[in-house]
Every structure is written in C-alpha cells, then in structure tokens.
Amino acid sequence: MTPKTKHFKRYKRCYKVLIVDLIGMSLDDNAQPDFSEVQQYIESIGGVFHLGPGNQSDELSNHIVHFYYCPNLSHEAELVRLTNKGQFDAVIAAATYIPPSSVFKYGGVRIGAGTANMASNSWREINGVQGAAPLMNTPSFNSRATAQAVFKAILNVLPDMAVEEMHALVMAGAFDTARDLIKFPTSKLEGKRLAIIGYGNIGREVAKIGAAFGMQVVIFARQKHKRWIESEGFEYASAIQDAAREADILSPHIGLGAYQCDTKNYANSHFINAEIFAVMRQGAVLINYDRGEIVDTQALASALETGRVRFAAIDADIFVDSNSEVTGPLARYRALAQKHPQKLQLLPHAAADTEHISRVEGAKQAVAQIMAVIESKKVTNLVGSLPIGYFDNGAKTVIGVGKVLAKDFKALSEKQIQEMQDNSLAMLNFWQNLSQAQDATSKALLIDLHAQTFLLKANTYTNMLRNNGLQGPYEQ
C-alpha cells in the first residue's frame, strides 16, 4: 500500500512490526472488520501499513517502520514459521498466543492488560534471567468495557426477576398485577456483598459500578492498597477468605501472576478453589472475566452440584487448531457447561476484546509504544523487568482508569486550578462557619442560607476531580 504520510521519520535501517489479532471490531462498508483508523494513524506518523505478512523478497523503503497486519494468523505452527528467525523486529497482539520460539529483537506489546499469551523468550524471564527485549501492554483501554460486561453477567441473574415468564403470562392475558405479583418476589442489588479479588484497573472499575448500585463492596488486595481502597469507600480484606465470606457475588481480577518454571504453571492458577467456595453465601454467583485458569474447575463443579454457586460466567481464551482440536483455558469448562447448561455461561474472551473503540485506541497506543522503543529505547507500560539498554518511560492509561500520576496534576490548566481552588475555598468556608456557630439556631440559619451553595460547589469539585482523572490511588 502506498502510505499517505505527512512526513517520514528517519531510522538507522528498515524495521518490520507484526500485528496479529483484529485492530478494529466494527464492520466497514464491505462488512469487514474496520482497521482504517489504525492504518491512518500509522501512516500519519511516518510508518507504512501492509496487509498480510509480506515476503522476504519484498523491496522495502529503507529507514522506515513497516507494519504487517495479519489478523487471521493464530495457529502456533504458522506463527513460529514466520517469526522464529527474527523476521520481524516487534509484535503487537491481543489474544493470539506468541510462542516461546518466536523472536522479536525490539519486543512486543499486548493490547490489553494481561500478558499471559505473550510467551516469547525474547522478553520472558527464563530461570530468573530477563530476555533482551521489553514486554509492554496497554492497560486501561478495555477496563471499563470488561467491568460493564461483568455487570451484564450479574444482571443476567440478579435481581432474580422472572422477566421472560412474566412477559409470556402478560402476552397470554394470564397475569393480574394485583393478584399475581406476589408469586414473583425478588431482591435488589443494593446491599448484596460483592467480593472483588484484586485492585487493578478492572477490579477498581467493577467496584465503582458496584458502589453505584449500592452494593457492599469488599476488595482483597495487597496491604499497600488498604488506605486507598478504604479512602474510596470500599471495605478492605487482607485475606481472600475474608473477602469471599458470605459473598453474594465473587469477581476475580488478579491475572495469572508470574510463570513458575518449576511447576510449569502460573502463580494464580486455581486461586479460586474449594476453600473459597465454602465460605461464600449459599446460592452465590461467580463471574470470572479474568483468566480461566484461576478457577479450580473441579471445585466449581462441586459448588454447582451443591448449589453453593447458583450461576457462574467464565470468559477465557479458546482456540481451534488445524486438526479441529479445541484448546485453551476455556476448553475444560465445556463438559461442565454441558452438565449444568442453566448454571454456567461461557464466553470466548469477548468481554475485554470486542468493544471497537477500546481495541482501536489500544492498538494505536501499542503502535506508539513500539515506535518509541525503536526510536529511543523508551519503554512505556513495562511488564516485568527492564532489559539492559532500555529506559523506563512510565505508565500511560486512560484518564480516570487506574492510578493517579503526577502528570495528571501537571496537565491541569491555570483556569482549572483556579476553579478547583475557588470551589474548595467555598466548601472550607462553609465548614468553618458551621463549626464556629455558637448554638443550634445559628447552625440552622447557616445551613438554610448556604447549604445549597455548598452542595453545588462540592458537586462541581467532585466532577472536576473525576473528569481529570484525579480520583483513586496515587503513584509518584
């Protein structure tokens, strides 16, 4: 394709970047997944966009970064053949498994948060030794999409209103509101105990939605997060059993953890096990839109049998190889779903990866991160250890998702700072006057005169904090 670029950056040589997985989920005019936004972005910063993997004999423009888009490249054997000799300098992936023998001198970026599918020895720690290339991700772009999908799954069963049955009765003329409503009691989400495992970007977004529903939100996380969790109005649990105890809903968001060479498994495999199910409320709900491996499926089978878990929704990777063999962490849930068809719902890692804007913006950031590595060896959103010769460029996330950084404060305009100051001073003045009032009559008069203005200022101040991403845990 002929690039429509504004300018070309100059590099020491020609670089090749492989893009696997879709970089656009909405359909274009030809009913095909639309990748045009990412293509235009690549070309606008001086890169060249190619459809397909190209050929070794292709004559390429030198001193330019070439991006090869291969969304259907998912079979491991084919991927190894194209990448095992360093044919590409870097890779951008979402769900596709990048095998250990794939070689990428300048690293890789996973579109999304977790990087369990990024197994290349180019960056993976083997026997405690970090690979020579950096591994990065694009956290936060799909955090809200995932959190909203979690609540779509929850609302599938809670409140437990028999909507379809009542609709059928209404259409049949067989429902009388005065007589028949008593046959369909239900309960609201408000007051239900929502146990969230992990205080990362997605876990925190789930917690915020739960709080909006008036749920009792409890979060299990490391001790260092305690003050921030409690400052946001959530309950902190120092042990997972304490979070899960009497929980109506359990939603893990901890990822697989580090790969352990001795056990050939991940640290958080089977993290949700029989001990956890045993302390949950009878008839609880499990929503695992994290990683399929973190749940012990045998323990889940027992919990479904006894009714300890009334409903479970699992969202995880699943693949079909060239021999039609079904593999991936979701595969082992299929037999369980056949046995409990009304109790178990399976999704093919769709919660985080099917929202168009999230995928497009994540892909564009991934492109920018690869370009920064090639240009100046600056690594943004580093995962794992920093390889020798590279520079940590810090984190980049969506405003309002994840940690608040110093740069978020520095981004405020003078006008915004002044408005924040004016609002906070007005609020402070109200409280000072109220605390200095001599009697109940004086307090009542102050409230009558100034409470409305105070709340207007407080609401504006709170909204400005939220809109500028200044709520949540702070990191230097």
XYZ file of C-alpha atoms in Angstrom:
476
model
C 0.000 0.000 0.000
C 1.192 3.492 -0.747
C 1.446 5.397 2.528
C -0.325 8.715 2.869
C 2.077 10.237 5.338
C 2.669 13.778 6.443
C 6.358 13.095 6.920
C 8.812 10.243 7.220
C 10.930 9.616 10.279
C 14.474 8.510 9.594
C 15.816 5.358 11.216
C 19.102 3.519 11.095
C 17.535 0.808 8.974
C 14.219 -0.692 7.904
C 12.122 -2.159 10.744
C 9.279 -4.663 10.499
C 6.469 -4.974 13.048
C 3.945 -7.816 13.001
C 0.344 -7.119 14.095
C -1.760 -10.166 14.914
C -5.428 -10.019 16.028
C -8.022 -7.521 14.870
C -7.330 -3.818 15.361
C -10.929 -2.829 14.733
C -14.115 -4.648 15.684
C -16.807 -2.654 13.857
C -17.579 -3.535 10.246
C -16.760 -1.260 7.321
C -18.819 -0.699 4.158
C -17.677 -4.088 2.860
C -18.847 -5.863 6.017
C -15.233 -6.472 7.064
C -13.622 -5.506 10.399
C -12.568 -1.880 10.028
C -8.846 -1.303 10.636
C -8.728 2.055 8.860
C -8.256 4.218 11.976
C -5.112 2.358 12.993
C -3.821 2.318 9.419
C -4.300 6.071 9.166
C -2.537 6.584 12.479
C 0.454 4.501 11.372
C 0.733 6.430 8.128
C 0.317 9.787 9.875
C 3.430 9.163 11.984
C 5.545 8.050 9.055
C 5.043 4.304 9.056
C 3.943 2.024 6.244
C 0.926 -0.271 6.581
C 0.837 -3.653 4.821
C -1.967 -6.206 4.612
C -0.551 -9.678 5.160
C 2.875 -10.893 6.281
C 4.710 -9.901 3.100
C 7.626 -11.812 1.634
C 11.321 -11.858 2.414
C 11.996 -10.795 -1.168
C 9.858 -7.647 -0.884
C 11.740 -4.448 -1.630
C 11.017 -2.157 1.293
C 11.543 1.547 1.769
C 14.617 1.876 3.944
C 14.789 3.893 7.176
C 11.066 3.361 7.753
C 8.977 1.238 10.153
C 6.738 -1.197 8.276
C 3.658 -2.684 9.999
C 2.260 -6.013 8.725
C -1.369 -6.656 9.626
C -2.225 -10.380 9.916
C -5.462 -10.700 11.946
C -6.047 -14.329 10.949
C -2.613 -15.537 11.988
C -3.454 -17.641 15.050
C -2.066 -21.164 14.554
C 1.105 -21.607 16.549
C 2.973 -23.576 13.894
C 2.369 -20.925 11.245
C 3.342 -18.156 13.656
C 6.582 -19.914 14.583
C 7.465 -20.370 10.920
C 7.088 -16.638 10.304
C 8.891 -15.418 13.437
C 11.414 -17.968 14.718
C 14.369 -16.375 12.962
C 13.674 -12.772 13.893
C 11.931 -11.984 10.619
C 10.014 -9.233 12.462
C 11.537 -6.761 14.890
C 8.477 -6.459 17.135
C 4.942 -7.755 17.565
C 1.564 -6.344 18.608
C -1.002 -8.899 19.774
C -4.266 -9.126 21.702
C -5.409 -12.720 22.252
C -3.099 -14.699 19.957
C -0.536 -16.842 21.734
C 3.016 -15.733 20.952
C 5.114 -18.910 21.408
C 8.499 -19.091 23.164
C 10.424 -19.693 19.941
C 9.144 -16.509 18.287
C 11.953 -13.935 18.146
C 11.397 -10.174 18.341
C 14.522 -8.114 18.954
C 12.628 -4.944 19.888
C 9.920 -6.560 21.992
C 6.170 -6.811 21.960
C 3.001 -5.097 23.123
C -0.141 -6.829 24.259
C -3.306 -4.826 23.541
C -4.932 -5.046 26.952
C -3.706 -5.658 30.481
C -2.687 -9.303 30.940
C 0.297 -10.694 29.074
C -0.030 -14.445 29.691
C -0.318 -15.089 25.954
C 2.987 -13.282 25.323
C 5.344 -16.211 25.897
C 8.282 -15.335 23.626
C 11.701 -15.960 25.102
C 12.711 -12.585 23.664
C 11.323 -10.969 26.821
C 10.253 -13.780 29.104
C 12.237 -14.499 32.233
C 13.794 -17.937 31.925
C 15.415 -19.306 35.073
C 15.384 -15.809 36.512
C 17.120 -14.223 33.521
C 15.220 -11.462 31.739
C 15.032 -11.595 27.964
C 16.839 -8.998 25.882
C 13.680 -7.269 24.593
C 10.955 -5.388 26.503
C 7.408 -6.614 27.021
C 4.662 -3.980 27.246
C 0.884 -3.750 27.441
C -1.863 -1.140 27.042
C -3.744 -1.306 30.348
C -6.999 0.573 30.963
C -8.401 0.845 27.426
C -10.690 -2.145 27.910
C -11.066 -1.861 31.696
C -14.475 -0.206 31.600
C -15.724 -2.476 28.809
C -14.764 -5.507 30.914
C -16.294 -4.095 34.085
C -19.549 -3.340 32.294
C -19.584 -6.861 30.851
C -19.157 -8.218 34.394
C -22.321 -6.416 35.409
C -24.149 -7.589 32.311
C -23.430 -11.128 33.539
C -24.517 -10.268 37.083
C -27.751 -8.674 35.900
C -28.470 -11.857 33.974
C -29.366 -13.487 37.297
C -29.622 -10.708 39.884
C -32.113 -9.293 40.629
C -33.642 -12.719 40.016
C -36.744 -11.422 38.286
C -38.512 -13.958 36.047
C -38.795 -11.497 33.184
C -39.421 -13.962 30.355
C -42.031 -15.915 32.319
C -43.919 -12.773 33.295
C -43.749 -11.474 29.726
C -45.262 -14.735 28.448
C -48.059 -14.560 31.008
C -48.809 -10.939 30.114
C -48.954 -11.766 26.400
C -51.264 -14.687 27.149
C -53.591 -12.430 29.133
C -52.942 -14.572 32.201
C -51.385 -12.050 34.589
C -53.188 -9.795 37.029
C -50.895 -7.302 38.767
C -52.973 -7.134 41.948
C -53.130 -10.935 42.374
C -50.041 -12.385 40.731
C -47.045 -10.181 41.602
C -46.722 -11.950 44.949
C -45.755 -15.114 43.040
C -42.564 -13.461 41.737
C -40.629 -11.997 44.687
C -37.156 -10.636 44.001
C -34.419 -8.621 45.701
C -32.352 -5.663 44.508
C -28.577 -5.497 44.095
C -28.374 -2.853 46.781
C -26.958 -4.393 49.941
C -25.577 -7.503 48.208
C -21.988 -8.352 49.115
C -19.701 -8.042 46.087
C -16.260 -9.570 46.671
C -13.625 -8.329 44.245
C -10.269 -10.068 44.126
C -7.632 -7.562 43.028
C -7.414 -3.767 42.954
C -6.097 -3.284 39.438
C -7.737 -1.205 36.732
C -10.595 -3.628 36.050
C -11.200 -4.587 39.677
C -11.499 -0.933 40.646
C -13.919 -0.205 37.794
C -16.097 -3.149 38.889
C -16.000 -1.799 42.444
C -17.134 1.654 41.297
C -20.110 0.207 39.413
C -20.983 -1.968 42.403
C -20.950 1.079 44.661
C -23.251 2.877 42.214
C -25.738 0.032 42.698
C -25.463 0.434 46.476
C -23.708 -2.894 46.936
C -21.433 -3.754 49.847
C -18.099 -3.817 48.022
C -15.186 -5.635 49.630
C -11.789 -5.891 47.951
C -8.980 -8.331 48.611
C -5.622 -6.849 47.648
C -2.123 -6.351 48.947
C -1.707 -4.400 52.176
C -0.253 -1.374 50.385
C -3.640 -0.770 48.739
C -5.608 -0.733 52.010
C -5.655 3.034 52.617
C -6.643 3.776 49.026
C -9.389 1.132 48.982
C -10.864 2.473 52.203
C -10.486 6.093 51.048
C -12.785 5.280 48.118
C -15.417 3.897 50.462
C -14.789 0.201 49.875
C -14.119 -2.463 52.506
C -10.615 -3.924 52.580
C -9.904 -7.619 53.177
C -6.378 -8.788 53.929
C -7.208 -12.415 53.086
C -9.191 -13.763 50.164
C -11.308 -15.889 52.513
C -12.359 -12.741 54.382
C -13.464 -11.095 51.147
C -15.354 -14.183 49.966
C -17.057 -14.887 53.302
C -20.852 -14.590 52.835
C -20.284 -13.011 49.435
C -23.286 -12.966 47.114
C -21.019 -12.363 44.109
C -17.326 -13.093 43.597
C -15.430 -11.350 40.785
C -11.668 -12.058 40.487
C -9.349 -9.648 38.670
C -5.808 -10.672 39.574
C -4.423 -12.127 36.363
C -2.398 -15.319 36.143
C 0.596 -13.985 38.027
C 4.178 -14.950 37.349
C 5.036 -18.090 35.398
C 6.738 -20.662 37.623
C 9.313 -22.733 35.823
C 9.395 -25.482 38.471
C 5.660 -26.232 38.319
C 5.243 -25.110 34.680
C 2.218 -23.172 35.819
C 1.196 -19.657 36.804
C 1.204 -18.381 40.370
C -2.562 -17.741 40.474
C -3.707 -20.992 38.882
C -6.614 -22.458 40.929
C -6.586 -19.366 43.143
C -10.383 -19.669 43.408
C -10.773 -23.125 44.924
C -12.939 -25.226 47.230
C -11.878 -23.247 50.314
C -13.137 -20.053 48.726
C -16.430 -21.520 47.520
C -17.051 -22.992 51.006
C -17.249 -19.582 52.699
C -19.436 -17.874 50.082
C -23.140 -17.452 50.654
C -25.300 -20.390 49.562
C -26.547 -19.650 46.046
C -23.731 -17.232 45.253
C -22.647 -16.070 41.799
C -19.150 -16.352 40.295
C -18.150 -14.017 37.465
C -14.669 -14.880 36.207
C -13.923 -12.447 33.402
C -10.242 -12.597 34.296
C -8.405 -15.798 33.321
C -9.932 -19.260 33.047
C -7.013 -20.919 34.825
C -7.503 -19.098 38.126
C -10.609 -21.171 38.957
C -10.321 -24.804 40.060
C -12.914 -26.384 37.753
C -13.324 -29.491 39.941
C -14.116 -27.268 42.920
C -16.530 -25.261 40.762
C -18.224 -28.494 39.648
C -18.841 -29.440 43.281
C -20.091 -25.944 44.120
C -22.578 -26.088 41.236
C -23.739 -29.552 42.315
C -24.444 -28.446 45.894
C -25.949 -25.119 44.929
C -23.269 -23.191 46.747
C -22.799 -21.460 43.390
C -26.088 -20.939 41.582
C -24.554 -19.380 38.469
C -21.083 -18.889 37.018
C -19.949 -16.928 33.973
C -16.468 -17.571 32.572
C -14.728 -15.519 29.879
C -11.450 -17.011 28.638
C -9.447 -17.825 25.537
C -10.420 -20.782 23.376
C -8.809 -21.897 20.117
C -9.433 -24.455 17.382
C -6.271 -25.768 15.747
C -5.797 -27.031 12.209
C -6.883 -30.502 13.348
C -10.152 -29.101 14.758
C -8.930 -29.755 18.287
C -10.339 -27.319 20.837
C -7.675 -25.903 23.151
C -7.181 -23.012 25.540
C -8.208 -22.404 29.157
C -11.922 -22.266 28.341
C -11.900 -25.740 26.775
C -12.009 -27.556 30.105
C -15.226 -25.772 31.107
C -17.200 -27.153 28.164
C -18.052 -30.509 29.727
C -19.098 -28.732 32.914
C -21.378 -26.403 30.937
C -22.995 -29.372 29.209
C -23.766 -30.859 32.618
C -25.079 -27.563 34.034
C -26.460 -25.707 30.987
C -28.553 -23.271 33.030
C -25.864 -22.591 35.603
C -22.751 -21.975 33.532
C -22.247 -19.404 30.786
C -19.067 -19.418 28.684
C -17.638 -16.561 26.600
C -14.556 -16.804 24.315
C -12.627 -13.925 25.920
C -15.157 -11.488 24.496
C -15.746 -9.207 27.487
C -12.490 -7.295 27.139
C -11.838 -7.551 23.438
C -14.992 -6.867 21.432
C -15.508 -3.148 22.028
C -14.379 -1.290 18.906
C -13.093 1.947 20.411
C -11.141 0.129 23.137
C -9.411 -2.107 20.583
C -8.644 0.771 18.186
C -7.264 3.103 20.853
C -5.295 0.262 22.441
C -3.792 -0.636 19.062
C -2.823 2.964 18.345
C -1.090 3.234 21.709
C 0.678 -0.088 21.051
C 1.979 1.314 17.767
C 3.234 4.428 19.554
C 4.953 2.303 22.208
C 6.767 0.209 19.598
C 7.845 3.359 17.756
C 9.245 4.829 20.991
C 11.261 1.659 21.605
C 12.678 1.675 18.083
C 13.413 5.405 18.087
C 14.861 5.895 21.555
C 14.570 2.620 23.524
C 11.927 4.209 25.758
C 9.574 1.591 27.235
C 6.012 2.612 28.161
C 3.824 0.344 30.328
C 6.654 -2.081 31.027
C 5.689 -5.595 32.100
C 8.363 -7.449 34.071
C 11.984 -6.369 34.266
C 13.561 -3.623 32.195
C 16.120 -5.102 29.773
C 19.630 -3.698 29.714
C 19.989 -0.647 27.486
C 16.337 0.443 27.697
C 14.717 3.322 29.608
C 11.507 3.153 31.627
C 9.112 5.742 30.201
C 6.482 5.199 32.898
C 2.820 4.313 32.502
C 0.152 5.630 30.176
C -3.512 4.930 30.868
C -6.956 6.276 30.075
C -7.945 9.290 32.189
C -9.875 8.131 35.251
C -8.844 4.485 34.993
C -6.122 3.196 37.270
C -3.661 5.179 39.352
C -3.418 8.944 39.530
C 0.012 10.175 38.466
C 1.871 13.442 38.974
C 1.450 14.186 35.278
C -2.329 14.218 35.773
C -1.996 17.169 38.148
C 0.540 18.855 35.891
C -1.916 18.623 32.990
C -4.416 20.940 34.723
C -4.778 24.343 33.119
C -4.498 27.571 35.120
C -8.239 28.052 34.687
C -8.983 24.590 36.077
C -6.658 25.110 39.036
C -8.347 28.419 39.840
C -11.809 26.885 39.628
C -10.781 23.971 41.859
C -9.348 26.444 44.355
C -12.466 28.629 44.365
C -14.731 25.622 44.925
C -12.585 24.168 47.687
C -12.318 27.525 49.497
C -16.101 27.940 49.358
C -16.528 24.466 50.822
C -13.941 25.144 53.513
C -15.621 28.425 54.405
C -18.968 26.665 54.897
C -17.499 24.067 57.259
C -15.517 26.634 59.224
C -18.580 28.804 59.769
C -20.652 25.793 60.737
C -18.070 24.577 63.248
C -17.809 28.049 64.808
C -21.556 28.534 65.208
C -22.386 29.117 68.859
C -25.761 27.414 69.072
C -28.250 25.249 67.198
C -30.173 28.295 65.938
C -27.052 29.795 64.349
C -26.181 26.451 62.727
C -29.688 26.098 61.334
C -29.525 29.601 59.860
C -26.155 28.931 58.204
C -27.493 25.709 56.712
C -30.614 27.427 55.397
C -28.539 30.182 53.805
C -25.514 28.323 52.473
C -26.076 24.526 52.276
C -27.400 24.687 48.717
C -24.381 26.674 47.513
C -22.048 24.317 49.357
C -23.502 21.252 47.630
C -23.319 22.921 44.220
C -19.639 23.687 44.825
C -18.999 20.193 46.205
C -20.658 18.519 43.214
C -18.667 20.668 40.781
C -15.434 19.958 42.636
C -16.075 16.196 42.676
C -16.928 16.169 38.973
C -13.752 18.089 38.146
C -11.705 15.532 40.063
C -13.371 12.674 38.184
C -13.209 14.287 34.744
C -9.491 14.995 35.160
C -8.649 11.524 36.467
C -7.819 12.722 39.968
C -9.640 10.037 41.952
C -8.144 6.778 43.176
C -4.721 5.591 44.328
C -1.775 7.911 43.742
C 1.616 6.859 42.432
C 4.733 9.004 42.215
